[in-house]
PDB file of C-alpha atoms and ligand atoms in Angstrom:
ATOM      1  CA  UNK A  77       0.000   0.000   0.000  1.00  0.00           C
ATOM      2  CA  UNK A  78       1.347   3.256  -0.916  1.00  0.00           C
ATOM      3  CA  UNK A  79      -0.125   6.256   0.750  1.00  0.00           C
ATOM      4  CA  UNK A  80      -0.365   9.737  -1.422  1.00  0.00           C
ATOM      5  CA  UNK A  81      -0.745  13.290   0.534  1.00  0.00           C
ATOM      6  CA  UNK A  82      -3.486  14.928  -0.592  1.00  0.00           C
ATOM      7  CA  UNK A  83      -2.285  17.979  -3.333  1.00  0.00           C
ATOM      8  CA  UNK A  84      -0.779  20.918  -1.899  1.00  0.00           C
ATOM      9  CA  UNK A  85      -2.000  24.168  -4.245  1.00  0.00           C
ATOM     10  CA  UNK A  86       0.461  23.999  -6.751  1.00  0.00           C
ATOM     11  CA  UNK A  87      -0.377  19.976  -7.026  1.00  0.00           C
ATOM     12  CA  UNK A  88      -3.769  20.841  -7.289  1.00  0.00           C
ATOM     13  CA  UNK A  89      -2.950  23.464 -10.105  1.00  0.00           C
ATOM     14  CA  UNK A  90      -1.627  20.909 -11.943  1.00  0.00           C
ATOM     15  CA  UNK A  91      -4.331  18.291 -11.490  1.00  0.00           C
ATOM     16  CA  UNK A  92      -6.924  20.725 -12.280  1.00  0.00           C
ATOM     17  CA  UNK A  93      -4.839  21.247 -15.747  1.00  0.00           C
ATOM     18  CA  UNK A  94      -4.918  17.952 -16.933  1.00  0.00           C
ATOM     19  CA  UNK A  95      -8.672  17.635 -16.364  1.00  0.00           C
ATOM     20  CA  UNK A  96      -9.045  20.895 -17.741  1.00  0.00           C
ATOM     21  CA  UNK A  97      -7.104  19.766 -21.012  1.00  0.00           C
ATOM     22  CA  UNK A  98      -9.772  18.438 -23.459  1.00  0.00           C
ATOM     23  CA  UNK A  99     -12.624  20.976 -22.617  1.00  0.00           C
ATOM     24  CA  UNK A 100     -13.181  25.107 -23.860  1.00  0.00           C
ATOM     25  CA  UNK A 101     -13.262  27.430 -21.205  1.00  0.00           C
ATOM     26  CA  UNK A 102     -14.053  31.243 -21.223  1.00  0.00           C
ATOM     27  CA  UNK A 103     -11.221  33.513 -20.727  1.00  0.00           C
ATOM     28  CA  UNK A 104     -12.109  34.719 -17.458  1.00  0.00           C
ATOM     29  CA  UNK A 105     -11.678  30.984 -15.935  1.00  0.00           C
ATOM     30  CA  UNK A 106      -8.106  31.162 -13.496  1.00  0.00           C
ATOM     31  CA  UNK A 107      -6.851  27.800 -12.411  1.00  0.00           C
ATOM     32  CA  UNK A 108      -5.176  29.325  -9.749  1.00  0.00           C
ATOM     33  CA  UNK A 109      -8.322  31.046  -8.130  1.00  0.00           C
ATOM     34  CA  UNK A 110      -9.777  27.480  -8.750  1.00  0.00           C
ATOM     35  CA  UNK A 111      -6.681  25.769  -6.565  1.00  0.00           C
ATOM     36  CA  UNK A 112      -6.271  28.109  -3.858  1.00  0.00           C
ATOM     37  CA  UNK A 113     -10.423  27.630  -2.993  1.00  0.00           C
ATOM     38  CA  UNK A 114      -9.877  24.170  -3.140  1.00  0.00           C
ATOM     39  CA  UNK A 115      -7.666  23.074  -0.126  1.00  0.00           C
ATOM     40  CA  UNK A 116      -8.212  19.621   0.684  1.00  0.00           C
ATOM     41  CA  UNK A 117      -9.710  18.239  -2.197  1.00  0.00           C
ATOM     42  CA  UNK A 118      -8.061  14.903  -3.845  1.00  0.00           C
ATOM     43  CA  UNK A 119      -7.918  14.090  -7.435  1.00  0.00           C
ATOM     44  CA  UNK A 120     -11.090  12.392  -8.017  1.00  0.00           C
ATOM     45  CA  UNK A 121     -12.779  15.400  -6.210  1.00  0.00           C
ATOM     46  CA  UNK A 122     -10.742  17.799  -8.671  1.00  0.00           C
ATOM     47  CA  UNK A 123     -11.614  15.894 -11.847  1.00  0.00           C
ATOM     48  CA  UNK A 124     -15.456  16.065 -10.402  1.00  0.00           C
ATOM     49  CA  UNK A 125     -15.201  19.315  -9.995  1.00  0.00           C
ATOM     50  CA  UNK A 126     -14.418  20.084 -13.627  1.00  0.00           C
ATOM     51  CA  UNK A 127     -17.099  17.697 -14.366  1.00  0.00           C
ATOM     52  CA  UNK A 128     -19.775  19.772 -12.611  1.00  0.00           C
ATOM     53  CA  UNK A 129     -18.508  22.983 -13.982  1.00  0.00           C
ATOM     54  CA  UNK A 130     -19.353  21.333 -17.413  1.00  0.00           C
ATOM     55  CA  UNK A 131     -22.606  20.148 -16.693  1.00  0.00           C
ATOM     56  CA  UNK A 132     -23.793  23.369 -15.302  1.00  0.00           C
ATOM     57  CA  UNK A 133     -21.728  25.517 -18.523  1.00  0.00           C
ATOM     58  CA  UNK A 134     -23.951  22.610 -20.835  1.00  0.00           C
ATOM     59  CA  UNK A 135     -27.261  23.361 -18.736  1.00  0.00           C
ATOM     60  CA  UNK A 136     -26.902  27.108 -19.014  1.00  0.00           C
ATOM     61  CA  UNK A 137     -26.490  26.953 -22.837  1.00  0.00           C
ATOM     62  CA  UNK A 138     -22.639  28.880 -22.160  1.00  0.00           C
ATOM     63  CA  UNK A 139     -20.594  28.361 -25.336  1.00  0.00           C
ATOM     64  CA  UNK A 140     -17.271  27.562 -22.810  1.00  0.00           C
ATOM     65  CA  UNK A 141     -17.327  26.664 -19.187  1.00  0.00           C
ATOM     66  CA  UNK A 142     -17.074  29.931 -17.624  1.00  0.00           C
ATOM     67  CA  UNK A 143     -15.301  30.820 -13.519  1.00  0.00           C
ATOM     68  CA  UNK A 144     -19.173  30.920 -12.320  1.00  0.00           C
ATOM     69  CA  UNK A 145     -19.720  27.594 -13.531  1.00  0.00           C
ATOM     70  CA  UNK A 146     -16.694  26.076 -12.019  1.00  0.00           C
ATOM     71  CA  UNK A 147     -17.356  28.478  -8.733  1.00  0.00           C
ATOM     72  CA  UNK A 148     -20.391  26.282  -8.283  1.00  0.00           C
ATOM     73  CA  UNK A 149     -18.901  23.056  -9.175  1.00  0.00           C
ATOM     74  CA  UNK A 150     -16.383  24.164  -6.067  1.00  0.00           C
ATOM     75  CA  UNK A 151     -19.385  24.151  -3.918  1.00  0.00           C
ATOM     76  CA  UNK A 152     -20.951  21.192  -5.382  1.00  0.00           C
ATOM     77  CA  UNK A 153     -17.793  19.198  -4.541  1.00  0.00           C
ATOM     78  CA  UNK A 154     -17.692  20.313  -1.201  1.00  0.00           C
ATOM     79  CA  UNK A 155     -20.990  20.545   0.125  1.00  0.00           C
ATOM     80  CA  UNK A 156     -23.390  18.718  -1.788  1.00  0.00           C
ATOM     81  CA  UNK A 157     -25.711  20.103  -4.721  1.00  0.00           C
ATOM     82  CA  UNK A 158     -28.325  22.494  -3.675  1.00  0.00           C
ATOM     83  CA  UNK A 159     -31.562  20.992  -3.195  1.00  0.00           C
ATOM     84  CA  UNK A 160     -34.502  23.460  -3.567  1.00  0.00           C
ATOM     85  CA  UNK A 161     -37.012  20.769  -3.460  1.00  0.00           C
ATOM     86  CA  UNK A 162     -37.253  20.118   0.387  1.00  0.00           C
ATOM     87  CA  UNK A 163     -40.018  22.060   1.992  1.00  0.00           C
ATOM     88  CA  UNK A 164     -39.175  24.066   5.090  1.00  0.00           C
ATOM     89  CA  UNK A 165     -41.776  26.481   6.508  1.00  0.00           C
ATOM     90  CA  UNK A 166     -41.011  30.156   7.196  1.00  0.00           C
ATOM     91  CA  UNK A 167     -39.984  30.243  10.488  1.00  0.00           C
ATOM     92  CA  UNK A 168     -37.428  26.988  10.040  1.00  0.00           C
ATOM     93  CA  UNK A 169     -36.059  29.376   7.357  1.00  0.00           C
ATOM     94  CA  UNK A 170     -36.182  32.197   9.422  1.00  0.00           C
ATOM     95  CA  UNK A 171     -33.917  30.584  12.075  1.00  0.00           C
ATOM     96  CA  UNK A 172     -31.907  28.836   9.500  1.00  0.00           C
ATOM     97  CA  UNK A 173     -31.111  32.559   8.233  1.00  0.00           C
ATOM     98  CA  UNK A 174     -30.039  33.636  11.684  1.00  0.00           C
ATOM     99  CA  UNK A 175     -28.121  31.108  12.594  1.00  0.00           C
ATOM    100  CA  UNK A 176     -25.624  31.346   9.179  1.00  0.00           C
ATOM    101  CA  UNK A 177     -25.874  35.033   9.974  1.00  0.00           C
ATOM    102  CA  UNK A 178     -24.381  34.308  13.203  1.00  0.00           C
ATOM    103  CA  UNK A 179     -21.656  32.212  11.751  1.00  0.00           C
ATOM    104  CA  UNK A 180     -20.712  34.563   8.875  1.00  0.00           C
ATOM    105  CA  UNK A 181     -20.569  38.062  11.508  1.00  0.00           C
ATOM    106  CA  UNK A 182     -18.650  36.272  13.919  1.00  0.00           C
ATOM    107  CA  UNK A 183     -16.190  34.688  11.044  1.00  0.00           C
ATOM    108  CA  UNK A 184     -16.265  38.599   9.613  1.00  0.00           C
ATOM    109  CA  UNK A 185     -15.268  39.825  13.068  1.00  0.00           C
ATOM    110  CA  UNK A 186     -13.012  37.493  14.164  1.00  0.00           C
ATOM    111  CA  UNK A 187      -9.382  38.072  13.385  1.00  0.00           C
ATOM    112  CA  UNK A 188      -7.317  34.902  11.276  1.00  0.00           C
ATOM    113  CA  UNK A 189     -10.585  33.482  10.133  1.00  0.00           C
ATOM    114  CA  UNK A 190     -11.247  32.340   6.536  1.00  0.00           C
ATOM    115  CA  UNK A 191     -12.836  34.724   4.252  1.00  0.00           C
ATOM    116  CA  UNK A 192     -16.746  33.996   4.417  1.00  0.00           C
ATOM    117  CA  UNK A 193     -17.212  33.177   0.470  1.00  0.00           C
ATOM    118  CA  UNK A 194     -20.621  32.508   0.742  1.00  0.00           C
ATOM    119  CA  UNK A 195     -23.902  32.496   2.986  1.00  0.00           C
ATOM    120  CA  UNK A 196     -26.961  30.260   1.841  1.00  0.00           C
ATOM    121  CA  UNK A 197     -30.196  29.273   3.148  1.00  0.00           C
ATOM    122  CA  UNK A 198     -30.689  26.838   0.267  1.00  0.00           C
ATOM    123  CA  UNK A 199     -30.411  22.677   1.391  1.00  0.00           C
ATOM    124  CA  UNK A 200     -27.484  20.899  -0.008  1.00  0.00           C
ATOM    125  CA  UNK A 201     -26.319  17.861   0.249  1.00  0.00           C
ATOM    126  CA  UNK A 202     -28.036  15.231   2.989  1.00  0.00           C
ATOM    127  CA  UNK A 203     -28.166  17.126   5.928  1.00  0.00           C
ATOM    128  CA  UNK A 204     -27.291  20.768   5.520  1.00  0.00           C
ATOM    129  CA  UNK A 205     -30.108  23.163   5.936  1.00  0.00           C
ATOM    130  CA  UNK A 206     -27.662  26.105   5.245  1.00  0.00           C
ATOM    131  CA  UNK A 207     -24.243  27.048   5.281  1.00  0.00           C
ATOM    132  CA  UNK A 208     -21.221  29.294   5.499  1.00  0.00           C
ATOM    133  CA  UNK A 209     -19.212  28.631   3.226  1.00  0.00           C
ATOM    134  CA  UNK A 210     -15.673  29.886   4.402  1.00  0.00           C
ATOM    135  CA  UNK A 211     -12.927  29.300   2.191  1.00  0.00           C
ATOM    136  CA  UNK A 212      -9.055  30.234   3.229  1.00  0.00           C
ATOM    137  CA  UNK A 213      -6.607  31.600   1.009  1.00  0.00           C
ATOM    138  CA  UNK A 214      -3.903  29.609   0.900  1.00  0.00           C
ATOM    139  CA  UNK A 215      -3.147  26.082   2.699  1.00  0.00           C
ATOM    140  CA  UNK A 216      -2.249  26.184   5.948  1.00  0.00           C
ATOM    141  CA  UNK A 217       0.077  24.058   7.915  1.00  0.00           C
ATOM    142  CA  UNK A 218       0.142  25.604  11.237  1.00  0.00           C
ATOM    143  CA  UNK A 219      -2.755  27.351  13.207  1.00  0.00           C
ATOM    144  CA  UNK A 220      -2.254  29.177  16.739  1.00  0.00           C
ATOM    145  CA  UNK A 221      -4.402  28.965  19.869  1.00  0.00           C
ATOM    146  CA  UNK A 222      -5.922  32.175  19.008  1.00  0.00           C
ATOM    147  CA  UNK A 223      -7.054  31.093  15.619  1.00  0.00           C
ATOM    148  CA  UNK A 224      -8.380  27.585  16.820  1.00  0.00           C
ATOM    149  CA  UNK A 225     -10.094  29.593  19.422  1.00  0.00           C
ATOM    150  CA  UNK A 226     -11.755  32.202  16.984  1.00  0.00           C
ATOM    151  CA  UNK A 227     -12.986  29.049  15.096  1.00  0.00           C
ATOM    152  CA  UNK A 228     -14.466  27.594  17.758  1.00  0.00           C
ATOM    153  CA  UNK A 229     -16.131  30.661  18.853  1.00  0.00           C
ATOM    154  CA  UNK A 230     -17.850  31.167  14.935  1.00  0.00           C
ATOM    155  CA  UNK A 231     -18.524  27.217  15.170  1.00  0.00           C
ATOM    156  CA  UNK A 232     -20.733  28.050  18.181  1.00  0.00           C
ATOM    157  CA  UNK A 233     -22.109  30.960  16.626  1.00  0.00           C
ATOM    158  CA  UNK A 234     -24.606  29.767  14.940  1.00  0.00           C
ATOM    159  CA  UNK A 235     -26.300  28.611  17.882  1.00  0.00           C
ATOM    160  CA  UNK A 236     -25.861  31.748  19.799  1.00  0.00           C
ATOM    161  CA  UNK A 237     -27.485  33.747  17.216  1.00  0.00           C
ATOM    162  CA  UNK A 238     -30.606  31.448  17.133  1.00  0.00           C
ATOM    163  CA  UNK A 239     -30.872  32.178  21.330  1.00  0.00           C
ATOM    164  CA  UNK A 240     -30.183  35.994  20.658  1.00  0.00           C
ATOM    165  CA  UNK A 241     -32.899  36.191  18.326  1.00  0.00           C
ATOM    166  CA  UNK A 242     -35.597  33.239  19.408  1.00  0.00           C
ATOM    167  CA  UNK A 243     -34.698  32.943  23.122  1.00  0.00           C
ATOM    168  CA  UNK A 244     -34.648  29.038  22.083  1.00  0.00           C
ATOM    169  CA  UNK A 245     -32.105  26.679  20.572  1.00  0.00           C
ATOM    170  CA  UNK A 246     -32.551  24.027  18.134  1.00  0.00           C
ATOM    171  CA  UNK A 247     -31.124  20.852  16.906  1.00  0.00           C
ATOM    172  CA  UNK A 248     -29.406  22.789  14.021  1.00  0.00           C
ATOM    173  CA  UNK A 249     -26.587  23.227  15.701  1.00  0.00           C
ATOM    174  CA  UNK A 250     -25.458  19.415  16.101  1.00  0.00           C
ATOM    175  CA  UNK A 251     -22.818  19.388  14.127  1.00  0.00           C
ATOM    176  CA  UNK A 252     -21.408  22.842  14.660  1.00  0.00           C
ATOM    177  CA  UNK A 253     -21.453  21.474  18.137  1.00  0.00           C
ATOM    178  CA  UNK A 254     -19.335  18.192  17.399  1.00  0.00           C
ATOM    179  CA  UNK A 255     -17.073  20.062  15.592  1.00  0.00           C
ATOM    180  CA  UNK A 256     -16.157  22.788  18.538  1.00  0.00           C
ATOM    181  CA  UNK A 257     -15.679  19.623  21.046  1.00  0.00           C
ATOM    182  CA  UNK A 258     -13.728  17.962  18.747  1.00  0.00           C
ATOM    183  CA  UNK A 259     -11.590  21.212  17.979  1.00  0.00           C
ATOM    184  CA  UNK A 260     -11.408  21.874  21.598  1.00  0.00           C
ATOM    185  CA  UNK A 261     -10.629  18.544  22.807  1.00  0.00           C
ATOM    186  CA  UNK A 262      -7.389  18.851  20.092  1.00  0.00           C
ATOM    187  CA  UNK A 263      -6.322  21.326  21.296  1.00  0.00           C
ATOM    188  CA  UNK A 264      -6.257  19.717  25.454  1.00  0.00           C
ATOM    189  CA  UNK A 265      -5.149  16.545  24.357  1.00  0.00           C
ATOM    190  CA  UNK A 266      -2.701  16.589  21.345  1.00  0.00           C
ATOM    191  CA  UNK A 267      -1.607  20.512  21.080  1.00  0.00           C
ATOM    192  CA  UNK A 268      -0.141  21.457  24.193  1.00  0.00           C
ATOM    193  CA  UNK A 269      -3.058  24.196  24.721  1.00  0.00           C
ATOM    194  CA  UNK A 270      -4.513  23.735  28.186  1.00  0.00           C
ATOM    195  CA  UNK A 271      -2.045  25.065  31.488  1.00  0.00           C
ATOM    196  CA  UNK A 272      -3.963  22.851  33.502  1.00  0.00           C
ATOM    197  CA  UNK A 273      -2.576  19.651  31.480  1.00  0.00           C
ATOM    198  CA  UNK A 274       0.278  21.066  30.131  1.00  0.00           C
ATOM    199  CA  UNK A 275       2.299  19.859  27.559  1.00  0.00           C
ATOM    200  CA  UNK A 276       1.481  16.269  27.002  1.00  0.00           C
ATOM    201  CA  UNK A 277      -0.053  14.540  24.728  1.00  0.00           C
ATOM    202  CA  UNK A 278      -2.925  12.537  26.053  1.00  0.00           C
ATOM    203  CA  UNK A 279      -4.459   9.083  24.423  1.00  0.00           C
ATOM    204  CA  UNK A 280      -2.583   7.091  21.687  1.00  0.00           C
ATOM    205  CA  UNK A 281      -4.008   6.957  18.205  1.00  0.00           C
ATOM    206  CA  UNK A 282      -3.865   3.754  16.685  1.00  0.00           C
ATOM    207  CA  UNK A 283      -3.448   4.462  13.148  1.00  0.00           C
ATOM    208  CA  UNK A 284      -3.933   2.258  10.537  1.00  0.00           C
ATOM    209  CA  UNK A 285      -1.929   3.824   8.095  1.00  0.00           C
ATOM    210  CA  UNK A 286      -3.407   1.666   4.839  1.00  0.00           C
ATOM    211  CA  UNK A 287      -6.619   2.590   5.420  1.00  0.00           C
ATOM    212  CA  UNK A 288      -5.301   5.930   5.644  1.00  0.00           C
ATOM    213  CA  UNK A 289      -7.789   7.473   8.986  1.00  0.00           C
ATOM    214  CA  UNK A 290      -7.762   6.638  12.179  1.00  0.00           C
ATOM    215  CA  UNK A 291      -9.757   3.867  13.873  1.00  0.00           C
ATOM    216  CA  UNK A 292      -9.631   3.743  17.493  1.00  0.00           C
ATOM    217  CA  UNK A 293      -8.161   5.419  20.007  1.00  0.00           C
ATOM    218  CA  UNK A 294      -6.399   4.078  23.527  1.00  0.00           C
ATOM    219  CA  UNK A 295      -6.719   5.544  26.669  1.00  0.00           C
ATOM    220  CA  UNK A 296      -3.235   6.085  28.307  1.00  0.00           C
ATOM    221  CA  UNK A 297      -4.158   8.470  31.255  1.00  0.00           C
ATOM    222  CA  UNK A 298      -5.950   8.298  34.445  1.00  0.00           C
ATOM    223  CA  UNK A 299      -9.858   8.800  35.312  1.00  0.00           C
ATOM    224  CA  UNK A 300      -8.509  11.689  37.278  1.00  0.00           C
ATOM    225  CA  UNK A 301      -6.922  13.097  34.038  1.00  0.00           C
ATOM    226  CA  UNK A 302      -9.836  12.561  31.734  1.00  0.00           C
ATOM    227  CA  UNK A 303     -12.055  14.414  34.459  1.00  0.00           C
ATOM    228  CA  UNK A 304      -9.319  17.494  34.142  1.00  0.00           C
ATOM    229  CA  UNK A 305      -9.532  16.811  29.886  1.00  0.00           C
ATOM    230  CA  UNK A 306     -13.637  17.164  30.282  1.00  0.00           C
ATOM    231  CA  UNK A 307     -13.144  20.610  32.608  1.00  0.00           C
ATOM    232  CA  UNK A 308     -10.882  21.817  30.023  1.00  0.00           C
ATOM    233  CA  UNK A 309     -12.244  21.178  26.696  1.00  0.00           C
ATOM    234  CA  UNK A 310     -15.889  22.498  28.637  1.00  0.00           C
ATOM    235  CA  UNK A 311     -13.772  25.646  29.454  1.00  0.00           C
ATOM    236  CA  UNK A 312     -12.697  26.651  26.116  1.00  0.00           C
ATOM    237  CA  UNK A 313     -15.965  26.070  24.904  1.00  0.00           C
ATOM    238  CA  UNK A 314     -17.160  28.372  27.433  1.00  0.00           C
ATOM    239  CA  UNK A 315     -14.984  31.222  26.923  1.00  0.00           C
ATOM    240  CA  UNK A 316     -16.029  30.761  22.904  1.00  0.00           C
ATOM    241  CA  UNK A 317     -19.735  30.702  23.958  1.00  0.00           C
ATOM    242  CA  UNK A 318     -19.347  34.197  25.770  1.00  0.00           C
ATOM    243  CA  UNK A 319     -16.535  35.610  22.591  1.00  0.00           C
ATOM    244  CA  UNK A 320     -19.678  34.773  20.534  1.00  0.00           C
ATOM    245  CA  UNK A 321     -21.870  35.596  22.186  1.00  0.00           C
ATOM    246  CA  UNK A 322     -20.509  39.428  22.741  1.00  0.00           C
ATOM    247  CA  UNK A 323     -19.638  39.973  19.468  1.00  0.00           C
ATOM    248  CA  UNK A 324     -23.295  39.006  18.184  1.00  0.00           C
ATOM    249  CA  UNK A 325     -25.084  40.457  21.334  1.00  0.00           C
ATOM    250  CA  UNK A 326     -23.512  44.223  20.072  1.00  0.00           C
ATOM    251  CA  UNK A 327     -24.551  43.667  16.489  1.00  0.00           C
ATOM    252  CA  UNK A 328     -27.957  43.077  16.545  1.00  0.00           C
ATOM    253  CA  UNK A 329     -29.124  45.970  14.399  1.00  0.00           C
ATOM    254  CA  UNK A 330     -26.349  43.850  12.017  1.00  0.00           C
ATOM    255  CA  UNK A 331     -27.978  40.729  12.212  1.00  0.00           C
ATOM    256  CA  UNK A 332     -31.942  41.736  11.590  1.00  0.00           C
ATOM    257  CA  UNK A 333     -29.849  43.624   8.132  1.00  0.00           C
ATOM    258  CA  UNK A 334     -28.286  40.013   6.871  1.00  0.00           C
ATOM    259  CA  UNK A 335     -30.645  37.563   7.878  1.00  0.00           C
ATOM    260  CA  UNK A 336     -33.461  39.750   6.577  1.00  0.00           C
ATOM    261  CA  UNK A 337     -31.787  39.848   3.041  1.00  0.00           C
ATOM    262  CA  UNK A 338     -30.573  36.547   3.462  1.00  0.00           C
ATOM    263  CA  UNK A 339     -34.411  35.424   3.773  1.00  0.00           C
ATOM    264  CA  UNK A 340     -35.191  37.366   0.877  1.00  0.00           C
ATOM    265  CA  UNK A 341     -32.803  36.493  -1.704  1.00  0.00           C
ATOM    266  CA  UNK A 342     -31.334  33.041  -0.134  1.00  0.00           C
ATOM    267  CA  UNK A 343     -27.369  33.698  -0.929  1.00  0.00           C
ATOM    268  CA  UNK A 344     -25.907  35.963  -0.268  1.00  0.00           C
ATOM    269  CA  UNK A 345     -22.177  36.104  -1.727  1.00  0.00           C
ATOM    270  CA  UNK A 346     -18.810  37.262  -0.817  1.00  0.00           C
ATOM    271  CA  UNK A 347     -18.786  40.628  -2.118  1.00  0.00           C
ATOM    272  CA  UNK A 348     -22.207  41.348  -1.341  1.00  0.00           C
ATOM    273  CA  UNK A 349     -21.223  40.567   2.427  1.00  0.00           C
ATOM    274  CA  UNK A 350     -18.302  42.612   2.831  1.00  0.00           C
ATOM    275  CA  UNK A 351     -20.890  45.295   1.465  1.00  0.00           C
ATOM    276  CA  UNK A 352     -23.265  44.956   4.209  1.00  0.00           C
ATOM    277  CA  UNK A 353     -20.618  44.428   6.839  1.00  0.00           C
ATOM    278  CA  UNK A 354     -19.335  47.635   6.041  1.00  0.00           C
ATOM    279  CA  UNK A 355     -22.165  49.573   5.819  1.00  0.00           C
ATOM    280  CA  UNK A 356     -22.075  49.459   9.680  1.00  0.00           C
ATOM    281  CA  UNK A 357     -19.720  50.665  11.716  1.00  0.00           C
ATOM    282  CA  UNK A 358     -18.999  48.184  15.111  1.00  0.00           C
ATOM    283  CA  UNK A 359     -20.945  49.515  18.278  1.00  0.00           C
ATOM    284  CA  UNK A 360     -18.660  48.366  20.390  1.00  0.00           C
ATOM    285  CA  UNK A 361     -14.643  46.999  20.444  1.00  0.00           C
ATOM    286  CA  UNK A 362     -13.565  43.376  20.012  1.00  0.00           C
ATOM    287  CA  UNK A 363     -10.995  41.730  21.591  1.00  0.00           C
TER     288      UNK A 363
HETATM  289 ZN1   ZN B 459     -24.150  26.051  12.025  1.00  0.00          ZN
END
């Protein structure tokens, strides 16, 4: 078995150049846009994304492929295709609009974090309702507390903008939720990031390096330690919770603006954002 890192940019450059090889494409279409959104992504999912560009160029009677077309194959690839068929009444949408308003302020707000790229309230894939679609600008190899912190704290956003605005929480938030734990419990148990449990690195990953992911995990610390690992990880979340919290709490007026012309239109994109974030002026400093 050999194992193959996933493409770095200029890999994926490449890739994307070879699929791009037998098929026209209009002359605003730049491969390395196209690689730099697209960090992560493998071969097959480069090739597919090519493929989708195509199929939406072919659908939209465009002579060539053109960078919109591809822009949504991107999103296709990574989140699922939009499905405007599922039926969700007004006030699901409503909250669904608040809560990616939450997500996209806080990811606006917060210094380090990836550029929002888009907000929608359309379904995609099996279980999104909506998303924030944040891409970075380059790779990156190495992240700081701060930054995994920040991303925690627009991870949990979502949530705290649905208790802002409806004084109730819903199940929406599940995987935002797994994904902050997960995040924080990284950063307690393999990163060196808690003073309470200093610099060790807790549990032993049995890897099982042909299949390429990790299966199970052994426990190589005491009950009193994993009681110190729960405190932890709960305490980072908390101090996220309240970051978020703060930074939404002083933006309401911000909020009713986005998620009102987020319910309207449904996407809302990247430059279209920064517009509207910018319109307003913070009430208040952020740390
Ligand atoms: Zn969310």
């Amino acid at each position: 078995h050999i194992v193959v890192d996933k493409p770095d940019v200029k890999g994926r450059e490449e890739v994307l150049n070879v699929h791009m090889k037998d098929k026209q494409f209009a002359d605003d279409v730049d491969v390395k846009v196209l690689a730099r959104r697209t960090p992560g992504l493998v071969g097959a999912d480069l090739a597919n994304l090519i493929n989708e560009g195509a199929l939406l160029a072919a659908r939209r009677d465009h002579e060539k492929i053109t960078m919109e077309d591809l822009e949504e194959g991107v999103e296709r690839t990574m989140a699922g295709p939009e499905r405007k068929s599922r039926l969700i009444s007004d006030r699901e949408k409503k909250i669904i609009a608040y809560h990616e308003t939450g997500h996209a302020i806080s990811a606006k707000i917060l210094p380090g974090a990836d550029p929002v790229h888009k907000i929608s309230i359309i379904p995609r894939g099996h279980a999104a309702l909506g998303y924030t679609l944040q891409l970075p600008e380059e790779d990156r190899f190495l992240i700081s507390k701060s930054e995994l912190m920040n991303r925690i704290s627009i991870l949990l956003s979502g949530r705290v903008s649905e208790e802002i605005v409806f004084s109730d929480v819903t199940s929406g938030a599940a995987n935002d939720l797994e994904r902050a734990t997960e995040t924080a419990r990284q950063m307690v148990t393999e990163l060196g990031m808690s003073e309470a449990l200093g610099l060790v690195k807790l549990g032993k990953k049995r890897e099982e390096i042909f299949l390429g992911r990790d299966i199970s995990e052994d426990r190589n610390y005491s009950e009193e330690v994993a009681y110190k690992i729960d405190q932890e990880v709960k305490a980072i979340i908390d101090t996220c919770y309240e970051n978020a919290k703060e930074i939404l709490t002083s933006r309401r007026a911000l909020m009713d603006k986005i998620a009102g012309v987020l319910l309207e239109r449904e996407v809302i994109d990247a430059e279209e954002f920064e517009r509207l974030m910018n319109e307003d002026t913070p009430q208040s400093p952020q740390n």
